[in-house]
């Protein structure tokens, strides 16, 4: 598969989002890939937009099957969620379960005015009624293909593609 | 003590009975997870849905308001259903055995038992007999262990001091009857604290104390000199009657932590106490309320640590 680089997709994503930026916006990136995408978007869209980090481990729907994630990180939302226009950011959108968990997490901080979803890549395969508002690229991938975003020490992002057994 | 009783075959935590024999990776996992639960308490909704639909039974065969309350709050913040049983006034007084009580509660679809008992080993006995899906947390048994207190103390030390590798920690008081001290010593040693000291009169030290890998002192001046962390233990009033000590006044004079004695420690030393405190016996009010005391943060951290323990157990 010929993948656009994360940098190209970030430019596309930022161009889509720019007209909708407003003073009461805030970013929430989903740990970990979503946080990298959020930080890169913030560079392109204006670094003064408040940013927060979500770890959805406490909201996952597979806790009873696989237990607690061994490396859960604290969620940090350093702004009032109440009445805020939230831009929820993740690297790859797949089943939609992570977004469901993130929405529940956000609402435990308050009632936002709106939540819009921005993803670097949408690979299809939804299991829940979740639709992104801003998409870098649509990817067509088989179920046994796994894509993840990786960040090098110098901050550069790139994609890693792997084959994995279908769950 | 069988340490393996609390681990699954692949090395995950199944019950929390004692910190003895638990590897550093599990202690660290609990402390790291607790870190994430701290932020939950700062939110509008102080609850996460992790243990929704799970039933947690607090079995307190010995009363303890603080420990029971923090376990209850922790379970509720995880969205579990909590049932508090004050066993002293219930079926056991009618002659039911411990294991029959537990079997009956298991039949009510319990998922976890939090057990406080005056007899050492009672939580272990329960853990050996429960169904495979039920988890047991020791909330203090006899003189044996109080693992969640030990963990919240480690969390507190790490929070204020960063890590354990350059620390001098002094534990002062009734080590003979203290389950808390045993849990603290095991955890500190496992997490790499290079120097753990204990200070107590000879009558309040267990005979095997040096086998725990601690430096034994009988005088405060040598015991807390240059310490980074001072943990004061509660002096239980009933010890006065047992001829182990002359009087509370005498104890305070020699081993009570006063502002003057605290000056022997490092200027940035923190003072901890598992509670409930006897002001004017083991600790002076000026120290207990002073800026070096972290006794109330210990209580707050205790909730996050118990949330971490319960959520890790329920997921394993």
Short mmCIF file of C-alpha atoms in Angstrom, two decimals:
data_model
loop_
_atom_site.label_atom_id
_atom_site.label_comp_id
_atom_site.label_asym_id
_atom_site.label_seq_id
_atom_site.Cartn_x
_atom_site.Cartn_y
_atom_site.Cartn_z
CA UNK A 1 0.00 0.00 0.00
CA UNK A 2 1.29 3.45 -0.89
CA UNK A 3 0.70 5.54 2.24
CA UNK A 4 0.85 9.31 2.38
CA UNK A 5 3.32 10.39 5.08
CA UNK A 6 1.91 11.64 8.38
CA UNK A 7 3.30 15.11 7.56
CA UNK A 8 1.31 15.30 4.32
CA UNK A 9 -1.82 14.17 6.15
CA UNK A 10 -1.28 16.67 8.96
CA UNK A 11 -1.19 19.50 6.39
CA UNK A 12 -4.43 18.25 4.84
CA UNK A 13 -6.10 17.86 8.22
CA UNK A 14 -5.02 21.31 9.39
CA UNK A 15 -6.35 22.89 6.19
CA UNK A 16 -9.77 21.29 6.81
CA UNK A 17 -9.86 22.40 10.43
CA UNK A 18 -8.56 25.95 10.06
CA UNK A 19 -11.89 27.59 9.03
CA UNK A 20 -13.59 26.07 12.08
CA UNK A 21 -11.13 27.20 14.70
CA UNK A 22 -12.70 29.54 17.26
CA UNK A 23 -11.73 31.16 20.50
CA UNK A 24 -13.59 28.65 22.68
CA UNK A 25 -11.94 25.61 21.08
CA UNK A 26 -9.70 23.13 22.85
CA UNK A 27 -7.83 20.04 21.73
CA UNK A 28 -8.03 16.65 23.42
CA UNK A 29 -5.57 14.05 22.15
CA UNK A 30 -6.03 10.35 22.84
CA UNK A 31 -2.94 8.76 24.37
CA UNK A 32 -0.50 8.12 22.74
CA UNK A 33 -0.73 8.57 18.95
CA UNK A 34 -3.56 11.08 19.21
CA UNK A 35 -1.43 13.28 21.45
CA UNK A 36 1.34 13.40 18.85
CA UNK A 37 -1.16 14.29 16.13
CA UNK A 38 -2.71 16.94 18.38
CA UNK A 39 0.68 18.54 19.09
CA UNK A 40 1.54 18.58 15.37
CA UNK A 41 -1.87 20.07 14.51
CA UNK A 42 -1.50 22.72 17.20
CA UNK A 43 1.78 23.79 15.59
CA UNK A 44 -0.05 24.31 12.31
CA UNK A 45 -3.25 25.83 13.71
CA UNK A 46 -2.05 28.07 16.50
CA UNK A 47 -0.25 26.93 19.59
CA UNK A 48 -2.38 29.02 21.95
CA UNK A 49 -5.34 26.64 21.74
CA UNK A 50 -5.55 24.76 25.09
CA UNK A 51 -4.57 21.10 24.91
CA UNK A 52 -5.43 18.09 27.07
CA UNK A 53 -4.51 14.41 27.12
CA UNK A 54 -6.94 11.50 27.45
CA UNK A 55 -6.06 7.98 28.57
CA UNK A 56 -9.16 5.85 28.03
CA UNK A 57 -7.94 2.77 30.00
CA UNK A 58 -10.58 3.25 32.72
CA UNK A 59 -13.36 3.43 30.08
CA UNK A 60 -12.49 0.50 27.82
CA UNK A 61 -15.27 -1.98 27.07
CA UNK A 62 -12.94 -5.00 27.13
CA UNK A 63 -11.83 -4.64 30.78
CA UNK A 64 -13.64 -7.81 31.84
CA UNK A 65 -11.84 -9.76 29.09
CA UNK A 66 -8.32 -8.39 29.19
CA UNK A 67 -8.10 -6.53 32.50
CA UNK A 68 -6.57 -3.17 33.20
CA UNK A 69 -3.97 -1.86 30.79
CA UNK A 70 -0.63 -2.23 32.60
CA UNK A 71 0.60 1.24 31.65
CA UNK A 72 -2.33 3.54 32.19
CA UNK A 73 -1.38 7.23 32.21
CA UNK A 74 -3.27 10.02 33.97
CA UNK A 75 -5.72 12.01 31.85
CA UNK A 76 -5.00 15.73 31.98
CA UNK A 77 -7.58 18.31 30.99
CA UNK A 78 -6.16 21.68 32.07
CA UNK A 79 -9.26 23.68 31.07
CA UNK A 80 -13.00 23.77 31.76
CA UNK A 81 -14.84 21.28 29.57
CA UNK A 82 -18.21 22.89 30.27
CA UNK A 83 -19.50 24.69 27.11
CA UNK A 84 -16.19 24.15 25.30
CA UNK A 85 -15.91 23.27 21.60
CA UNK A 86 -13.75 20.15 21.83
CA UNK A 87 -11.60 18.89 18.97
CA UNK A 88 -11.00 15.24 19.76
CA UNK A 89 -7.88 13.95 18.02
CA UNK A 90 -6.65 10.41 17.35
CA UNK A 91 -4.18 8.84 14.95
CA UNK A 92 -6.21 5.98 13.43
CA UNK A 93 -9.98 5.49 13.50
CA UNK A 94 -11.02 1.82 13.29
CA UNK A 95 -13.87 0.18 15.28
CA UNK A 96 -14.95 3.41 17.00
CA UNK A 97 -14.68 1.85 20.46
CA UNK A 98 -11.85 4.17 21.55
CA UNK A 99 -13.93 7.19 20.55
CA UNK A 100 -16.92 5.88 22.51
CA UNK A 101 -14.68 5.52 25.58
CA UNK A 102 -13.19 8.98 25.07
CA UNK A 103 -16.65 10.58 24.85
CA UNK A 104 -17.68 9.02 28.15
CA UNK A 105 -14.44 10.21 29.72
CA UNK A 106 -14.93 13.78 28.44
CA UNK A 107 -18.45 13.96 29.86
CA UNK A 108 -17.15 13.04 33.32
CA UNK A 109 -15.33 16.39 33.23
CA UNK A 110 -18.37 18.42 32.19
CA UNK A 111 -20.79 19.10 29.33
CA UNK A 112 -18.99 20.35 26.24
CA UNK A 113 -20.83 22.55 23.70
CA UNK A 114 -19.66 20.22 20.92
CA UNK A 115 -17.17 17.45 20.24
CA UNK A 116 -15.69 17.09 16.75
CA UNK A 117 -13.47 14.21 15.76
CA UNK A 118 -10.25 14.62 13.79
CA UNK A 119 -8.21 11.57 12.74
CA UNK A 120 -5.06 11.28 10.70
CA UNK A 121 -6.32 8.11 9.03
CA UNK A 122 -9.68 6.31 8.84
CA UNK A 123 -9.25 2.63 8.06
CA UNK A 124 -12.96 1.70 8.11
CA UNK A 125 -14.16 -1.39 10.00
CA UNK A 126 -16.51 0.50 12.32
CA UNK A 127 -18.38 -1.46 14.99
CA UNK A 128 -20.13 1.57 16.47
CA UNK A 129 -21.95 4.53 14.88
CA UNK A 130 -18.98 6.90 14.93
CA UNK A 131 -18.20 9.28 12.09
CA UNK A 132 -15.16 11.57 11.97
CA UNK A 133 -15.51 15.28 11.11
CA UNK A 134 -11.98 15.71 9.76
CA UNK A 135 -9.98 12.94 8.07
CA UNK A 136 -6.43 13.00 6.73
CA UNK A 137 -6.86 9.91 4.56
CA UNK A 138 -9.17 6.94 4.04
CA UNK A 139 -7.19 3.68 4.08
CA UNK A 140 -8.44 0.39 2.69
CA UNK A 141 -6.95 -2.35 4.83
CA UNK A 142 -7.59 -6.04 5.45
CA UNK A 143 -8.64 -7.14 8.94
CA UNK A 144 -5.29 -8.80 9.57
CA UNK A 145 -3.36 -5.65 8.76
CA UNK A 146 -2.38 -3.40 11.62
CA UNK A 147 -1.29 0.20 11.25
CA UNK A 148 0.19 2.37 13.96
CA UNK A 149 1.83 5.74 14.23
CA UNK A 150 5.36 5.86 15.64
CA UNK A 151 7.29 8.89 16.83
CA UNK A 152 11.06 9.01 16.50
CA UNK A 153 13.27 10.68 19.08
CA UNK A 154 13.61 13.75 16.85
CA UNK A 155 9.81 14.10 16.85
CA UNK A 156 9.21 12.86 13.29
CA UNK A 157 6.12 10.73 12.79
CA UNK A 158 5.86 7.71 10.52
CA UNK A 159 3.58 4.76 9.89
CA UNK A 160 4.33 1.14 10.80
CA UNK A 161 2.35 -1.58 9.01
CA UNK A 162 2.16 -5.14 10.37
CA UNK A 163 0.31 -8.35 9.66
CA UNK A 164 -1.45 -9.74 12.70
CA UNK A 165 -3.85 -12.60 13.35
CA UNK A 166 -7.55 -11.63 13.22
CA UNK A 167 -8.95 -11.49 16.76
CA UNK B 1 2.96 -17.38 54.44
CA UNK B 2 2.61 -18.67 50.89
CA UNK B 3 3.44 -15.76 48.59
CA UNK B 4 2.29 -17.68 45.51
CA UNK B 5 -1.26 -17.76 46.79
CA UNK B 6 -1.58 -14.16 45.67
CA UNK B 7 -0.17 -14.57 42.16
CA UNK B 8 -1.65 -16.29 39.11
CA UNK B 9 0.38 -18.87 37.21
CA UNK B 10 1.55 -16.20 34.77
CA UNK B 11 2.67 -13.91 37.60
CA UNK B 12 -0.26 -11.49 37.84
CA UNK B 13 -1.85 -10.35 41.07
CA UNK B 14 -4.83 -12.50 42.06
CA UNK B 15 -5.18 -11.58 45.73
CA UNK B 16 -3.41 -8.91 47.75
CA UNK B 17 -2.56 -10.54 51.08
CA UNK B 18 0.92 -9.30 51.93
CA UNK B 19 3.69 -7.26 50.31
CA UNK B 20 6.15 -9.97 51.35
CA UNK B 21 7.38 -11.76 48.25
CA UNK B 22 5.68 -9.42 45.76
CA UNK B 23 8.08 -8.41 42.99
CA UNK B 24 8.99 -4.75 42.44
CA UNK B 25 7.23 -4.77 39.05
CA UNK B 26 3.84 -5.41 40.71
CA UNK B 27 4.41 -2.80 43.43
CA UNK B 28 5.41 -0.28 40.77
CA UNK B 29 2.43 -1.17 38.58
CA UNK B 30 0.10 -0.48 41.52
CA UNK B 31 1.79 2.85 42.32
CA UNK B 32 1.76 3.94 38.65
CA UNK B 33 -1.90 3.00 38.25
CA UNK B 34 -2.76 4.90 41.45
CA UNK B 35 -1.16 7.97 39.87
CA UNK B 36 -3.87 7.91 37.20
CA UNK B 37 -6.63 7.57 39.78
CA UNK B 38 -5.45 10.72 41.57
CA UNK B 39 -6.66 12.78 38.62
CA UNK B 40 -10.09 11.10 38.75
CA UNK B 41 -10.63 12.64 42.20
CA UNK B 42 -10.05 16.12 40.78
CA UNK B 43 -12.85 15.92 38.24
CA UNK B 44 -16.49 16.94 38.15
CA UNK B 45 -17.53 13.25 38.19
CA UNK B 46 -15.20 11.39 40.55
CA UNK B 47 -16.10 7.97 39.18
CA UNK B 48 -14.90 5.65 36.44
CA UNK B 49 -17.00 2.74 35.13
CA UNK B 50 -14.33 0.01 35.50
CA UNK B 51 -16.02 -2.17 38.13
CA UNK B 52 -19.62 -1.53 37.09
CA UNK B 53 -21.71 -4.56 38.04
CA UNK B 54 -19.10 -5.99 40.44
CA UNK B 55 -19.99 -6.61 44.08
CA UNK B 56 -17.36 -5.87 46.70
CA UNK B 57 -17.91 -7.00 50.27
CA UNK B 58 -16.09 -5.23 53.08
CA UNK B 59 -15.68 -7.86 55.79
CA UNK B 60 -14.48 -6.09 58.89
CA UNK B 61 -14.10 -8.55 61.75
CA UNK B 62 -12.23 -5.80 63.59
CA UNK B 63 -13.40 -2.21 63.47
CA UNK B 64 -11.50 0.44 61.53
CA UNK B 65 -13.35 3.50 60.39
CA UNK B 66 -10.66 5.02 58.23
CA UNK B 67 -9.57 1.89 56.37
CA UNK B 68 -13.15 0.72 55.79
CA UNK B 69 -14.25 4.16 54.60
CA UNK B 70 -11.37 4.58 52.15
CA UNK B 71 -11.98 1.09 50.74
CA UNK B 72 -15.66 1.96 50.40
CA UNK B 73 -14.96 5.27 48.65
CA UNK B 74 -12.41 3.57 46.39
CA UNK B 75 -14.89 0.86 45.38
CA UNK B 76 -17.64 3.41 44.76
CA UNK B 77 -15.36 5.55 42.60
CA UNK B 78 -14.77 2.44 40.51
CA UNK B 79 -18.58 2.09 40.19
CA UNK B 80 -18.68 -1.19 42.11
CA UNK B 81 -21.54 -2.08 44.43
CA UNK B 82 -20.24 -2.09 47.99
CA UNK B 83 -21.67 -4.01 50.91
CA UNK B 84 -20.28 -3.28 54.35
CA UNK B 85 -20.55 -6.03 56.92
CA UNK B 86 -19.85 -5.42 60.53
CA UNK B 87 -19.19 -9.03 61.37
CA UNK B 88 -18.63 -8.46 65.07
CA UNK B 89 -22.36 -7.92 65.42
CA UNK B 90 -23.64 -10.46 62.91
CA UNK B 91 -23.64 -14.15 62.07
CA UNK B 92 -20.25 -14.94 63.59
CA UNK B 93 -21.55 -14.02 66.97
CA UNK B 94 -24.22 -16.67 66.38
CA UNK B 95 -21.51 -19.27 65.91
CA UNK B 96 -21.01 -19.38 62.13
CA UNK B 97 -17.46 -20.18 61.04
CA UNK B 98 -15.38 -17.78 58.98
CA UNK B 99 -15.47 -20.04 55.93
CA UNK B 100 -19.26 -20.52 56.21
CA UNK B 101 -19.70 -16.75 56.31
CA UNK B 102 -17.55 -16.41 53.20
CA UNK B 103 -19.35 -19.27 51.41
CA UNK B 104 -22.69 -17.59 52.07
CA UNK B 105 -21.49 -14.25 50.78
CA UNK B 106 -20.01 -15.96 47.72
CA UNK B 107 -23.46 -17.40 47.08
CA UNK B 108 -24.65 -13.78 46.92
CA UNK B 109 -22.38 -13.31 43.86
CA UNK B 110 -19.50 -11.51 45.53
CA UNK B 111 -16.61 -10.61 43.24
CA UNK B 112 -14.18 -9.36 45.88
CA UNK B 113 -13.70 -9.55 49.63
CA UNK B 114 -11.87 -6.85 51.56
CA UNK B 115 -10.97 -8.47 54.86
CA UNK B 116 -9.86 -7.00 58.18
CA UNK B 117 -9.32 -9.54 60.94
CA UNK B 118 -7.63 -9.61 64.34
CA UNK B 119 -6.13 -13.02 63.59
CA UNK B 120 -3.01 -13.21 61.43
CA UNK B 121 -3.64 -15.27 58.32
CA UNK B 122 -7.45 -14.96 58.18
CA UNK B 123 -7.41 -13.35 54.67
CA UNK B 124 -5.08 -16.13 53.48
CA UNK B 125 -7.49 -18.75 54.75
CA UNK B 126 -10.33 -17.08 52.86
CA UNK B 127 -8.20 -16.73 49.70
CA UNK B 128 -7.47 -20.46 49.76
CA UNK B 129 -11.16 -21.33 49.80
CA UNK B 130 -12.89 -18.85 47.48
CA UNK B 131 -13.97 -19.65 43.91
CA UNK B 132 -11.39 -18.84 41.20
CA UNK B 133 -13.09 -15.61 40.06
CA UNK B 134 -13.20 -14.07 43.56
CA UNK B 135 -10.40 -11.79 44.73
CA UNK B 136 -9.34 -11.14 48.32
CA UNK B 137 -7.72 -7.96 49.65
CA UNK B 138 -6.13 -7.98 53.08
CA UNK B 139 -7.16 -4.81 54.93
CA UNK B 140 -5.06 -5.75 57.97
CA UNK B 141 -4.69 -9.10 59.72
CA UNK B 142 -3.41 -9.45 63.28
CA UNK B 143 0.28 -8.59 63.51
CA UNK B 144 0.93 -9.92 60.03
CA UNK B 145 0.35 -7.40 57.23
CA UNK B 146 -1.53 -4.32 56.06
CA UNK B 147 -0.49 -4.25 52.42
CA UNK B 148 -2.63 -1.34 51.16
CA UNK B 149 -1.33 0.86 53.99
CA UNK B 150 2.22 -0.12 53.04
CA UNK B 151 1.47 0.73 49.41
CA UNK B 152 -0.09 4.10 50.16
CA UNK B 153 2.96 4.92 52.28
CA UNK B 154 5.20 4.04 49.32
CA UNK B 155 3.02 6.19 47.07
CA UNK B 156 3.37 9.08 49.53
CA UNK B 157 7.16 8.71 49.74
CA UNK B 158 7.49 8.52 45.95
CA UNK B 159 5.18 11.52 45.53
CA UNK B 160 7.26 13.75 47.81
CA UNK B 161 10.74 12.28 47.27
CA UNK B 162 10.73 11.11 43.65
CA UNK B 163 12.20 7.64 44.09
CA UNK B 164 13.61 5.30 46.70
CA UNK B 165 17.22 4.88 45.68
CA UNK B 166 18.83 7.61 47.77
CA UNK B 167 16.51 7.62 50.75
CA UNK B 168 17.03 7.08 54.44
CA UNK B 169 13.71 6.04 55.98
CA UNK B 170 13.17 5.75 59.72
CA UNK B 171 10.22 3.95 61.29
CA UNK B 172 9.59 4.85 64.92
CA UNK B 173 7.42 3.12 67.47
CA UNK B 174 5.67 -0.10 68.36
CA UNK B 175 7.11 -2.47 65.77
CA UNK B 176 6.24 -5.51 67.85
CA UNK B 177 2.49 -5.18 67.32
CA UNK B 178 2.57 -3.31 64.02
CA UNK B 179 1.39 -5.00 60.84
CA UNK B 180 1.87 -1.66 59.11
CA UNK B 181 5.63 -1.58 59.82
CA UNK B 182 6.14 -5.07 58.42
CA UNK B 183 4.41 -4.14 55.16
CA UNK B 184 6.39 -0.91 54.95
CA UNK B 185 9.73 -2.64 55.49
CA UNK B 186 9.00 -5.27 52.81
CA UNK B 187 7.94 -2.64 50.31
CA UNK B 188 10.84 -0.28 51.00
CA UNK B 189 13.37 -3.09 50.64
CA UNK B 190 11.78 -4.38 47.43
CA UNK B 191 11.64 -0.90 45.88
CA UNK B 192 15.34 -0.35 46.47
CA UNK B 193 15.48 1.90 49.53
CA UNK B 194 19.11 1.59 50.68
CA UNK B 195 18.65 2.37 54.36
CA UNK B 196 15.65 1.52 56.51
CA UNK B 197 16.03 2.20 60.22
CA UNK B 198 13.73 1.35 63.07
CA UNK B 199 13.67 3.13 66.40
CA UNK B 200 11.89 1.64 69.40
CA UNK B 201 12.37 0.62 73.00
CA UNK B 202 13.59 -2.97 73.28
CA UNK B 203 10.23 -4.12 74.62
CA UNK B 204 8.47 -3.00 71.43
CA UNK B 205 10.81 -4.66 68.92
CA UNK B 206 10.09 -8.11 67.52
CA UNK B 207 12.88 -10.63 68.16
CA UNK B 208 13.40 -11.24 64.42
CA UNK B 209 13.66 -7.52 63.59
CA UNK B 210 17.23 -7.63 62.24
CA UNK B 211 16.29 -10.44 59.84
CA UNK B 212 14.03 -7.91 58.08
CA UNK B 213 17.12 -6.09 56.79
CA UNK B 214 16.76 -2.93 58.89
CA UNK B 215 19.14 -0.96 61.10
CA UNK B 216 17.97 -1.06 64.71
CA UNK B 217 18.24 1.99 66.96
CA UNK B 218 16.94 2.54 70.46
CA UNK B 219 17.54 6.28 70.68
CA UNK B 220 15.79 8.90 68.56
CA UNK B 221 18.90 11.02 68.11
CA UNK B 222 20.80 8.32 66.21
CA UNK B 223 17.68 6.85 64.63
CA UNK B 224 16.34 9.92 62.88
CA UNK B 225 19.63 11.72 62.23
CA UNK B 226 19.69 12.83 58.56
CA UNK B 227 16.54 10.86 57.75
CA UNK B 228 14.58 11.83 54.61
CA UNK B 229 11.37 10.17 55.76
CA UNK B 230 10.11 9.58 59.30
CA UNK B 231 7.22 7.21 59.78
CA UNK B 232 5.64 7.36 63.24
CA UNK B 233 3.65 4.33 64.34
CA UNK B 234 0.62 4.48 66.54
CA UNK B 235 1.20 3.48 70.14
CA UNK B 236 -1.80 1.42 71.09
CA UNK B 237 -3.08 2.35 74.52
CA UNK B 238 -3.48 -1.24 75.60
CA UNK B 239 0.32 -1.64 75.41
CA UNK B 240 0.62 0.58 78.48
CA UNK B 241 -1.22 -1.94 80.57
CA UNK B 242 0.94 -4.82 79.39
CA UNK B 243 4.00 -3.60 81.33
CA UNK B 244 5.83 -3.07 78.03
CA UNK B 245 6.13 0.63 78.78
CA UNK B 246 6.29 2.69 81.93
CA UNK B 247 3.80 5.41 80.87
CA UNK B 248 2.63 7.51 77.97
CA UNK B 249 4.54 10.47 79.35
CA UNK B 250 7.75 8.49 79.56
CA UNK B 251 7.25 7.22 75.99
CA UNK B 252 6.65 10.74 74.70
CA UNK B 253 9.80 11.98 76.39
CA UNK B 254 12.03 9.40 74.71
CA UNK B 255 10.30 8.42 71.47
CA UNK B 256 7.63 11.03 70.80
CA UNK B 257 8.38 13.16 67.75
CA UNK B 258 8.73 16.76 68.92
CA UNK B 259 9.92 19.79 66.90
CA UNK B 260 13.28 19.54 68.72
CA UNK B 261 13.81 15.90 67.76
CA UNK B 262 12.64 16.54 64.21
CA UNK B 263 15.57 18.95 63.78
CA UNK B 264 17.92 15.95 63.77
CA UNK B 265 16.40 14.82 60.48
CA UNK B 266 17.10 16.46 57.14
CA UNK B 267 15.43 19.88 56.82
CA UNK B 268 13.25 18.60 53.97
CA UNK B 269 12.29 15.37 55.76
CA UNK B 270 8.63 14.39 55.61
CA UNK B 271 6.71 13.04 58.60
CA UNK B 272 4.16 10.26 58.09
CA UNK B 273 1.69 8.48 60.37
CA UNK B 274 -0.80 5.75 59.44
CA UNK B 275 -3.37 7.11 61.90
CA UNK B 276 -5.18 7.36 64.16
CA UNK B 277 -2.66 9.59 65.95
CA UNK B 278 -2.15 9.89 69.68
CA UNK B 279 -1.13 13.51 69.97
CA UNK B 280 1.25 14.02 72.84
CA UNK B 281 2.18 10.33 72.94
CA UNK B 282 4.00 9.33 69.75
CA UNK B 283 3.75 12.70 68.02
CA UNK B 284 3.62 16.32 69.15
CA UNK B 285 0.75 18.44 67.80
CA UNK B 286 3.18 21.00 66.45
CA UNK B 287 4.80 18.31 64.29
CA UNK B 288 1.52 16.64 63.34
CA UNK B 289 0.15 19.96 62.07
CA UNK B 290 3.50 21.27 60.82
CA UNK B 291 4.61 21.84 57.26
CA UNK B 292 6.71 18.66 57.16
CA UNK B 293 3.73 16.44 58.00
CA UNK B 294 2.12 14.62 55.06
CA UNK B 295 -0.37 12.69 57.17
CA UNK B 296 -3.51 13.99 55.43
CA UNK B 297 -2.11 13.49 51.90
CA UNK B 298 -1.50 9.87 52.99
CA UNK B 299 -5.26 9.50 53.53
CA UNK B 300 -6.10 11.02 50.13
CA UNK B 301 -3.52 8.88 48.35
CA UNK B 302 -4.91 5.83 50.15
CA UNK B 303 -8.11 6.06 48.10
CA UNK B 304 -6.24 6.13 44.77
CA UNK B 305 -3.98 3.26 45.85
CA UNK B 306 -6.98 1.13 46.87
CA UNK B 307 -8.68 1.94 43.55
CA UNK B 308 -5.53 0.75 41.78
CA UNK B 309 -5.38 -2.49 43.79
CA UNK B 310 -9.05 -3.31 43.27
CA UNK B 311 -9.07 -2.53 39.55
CA UNK B 312 -5.89 -4.52 38.88
CA UNK B 313 -7.25 -7.49 40.84
CA UNK B 314 -10.66 -7.41 39.19
CA UNK B 315 -9.05 -7.41 35.75
CA UNK B 316 -6.72 -10.36 36.43
#
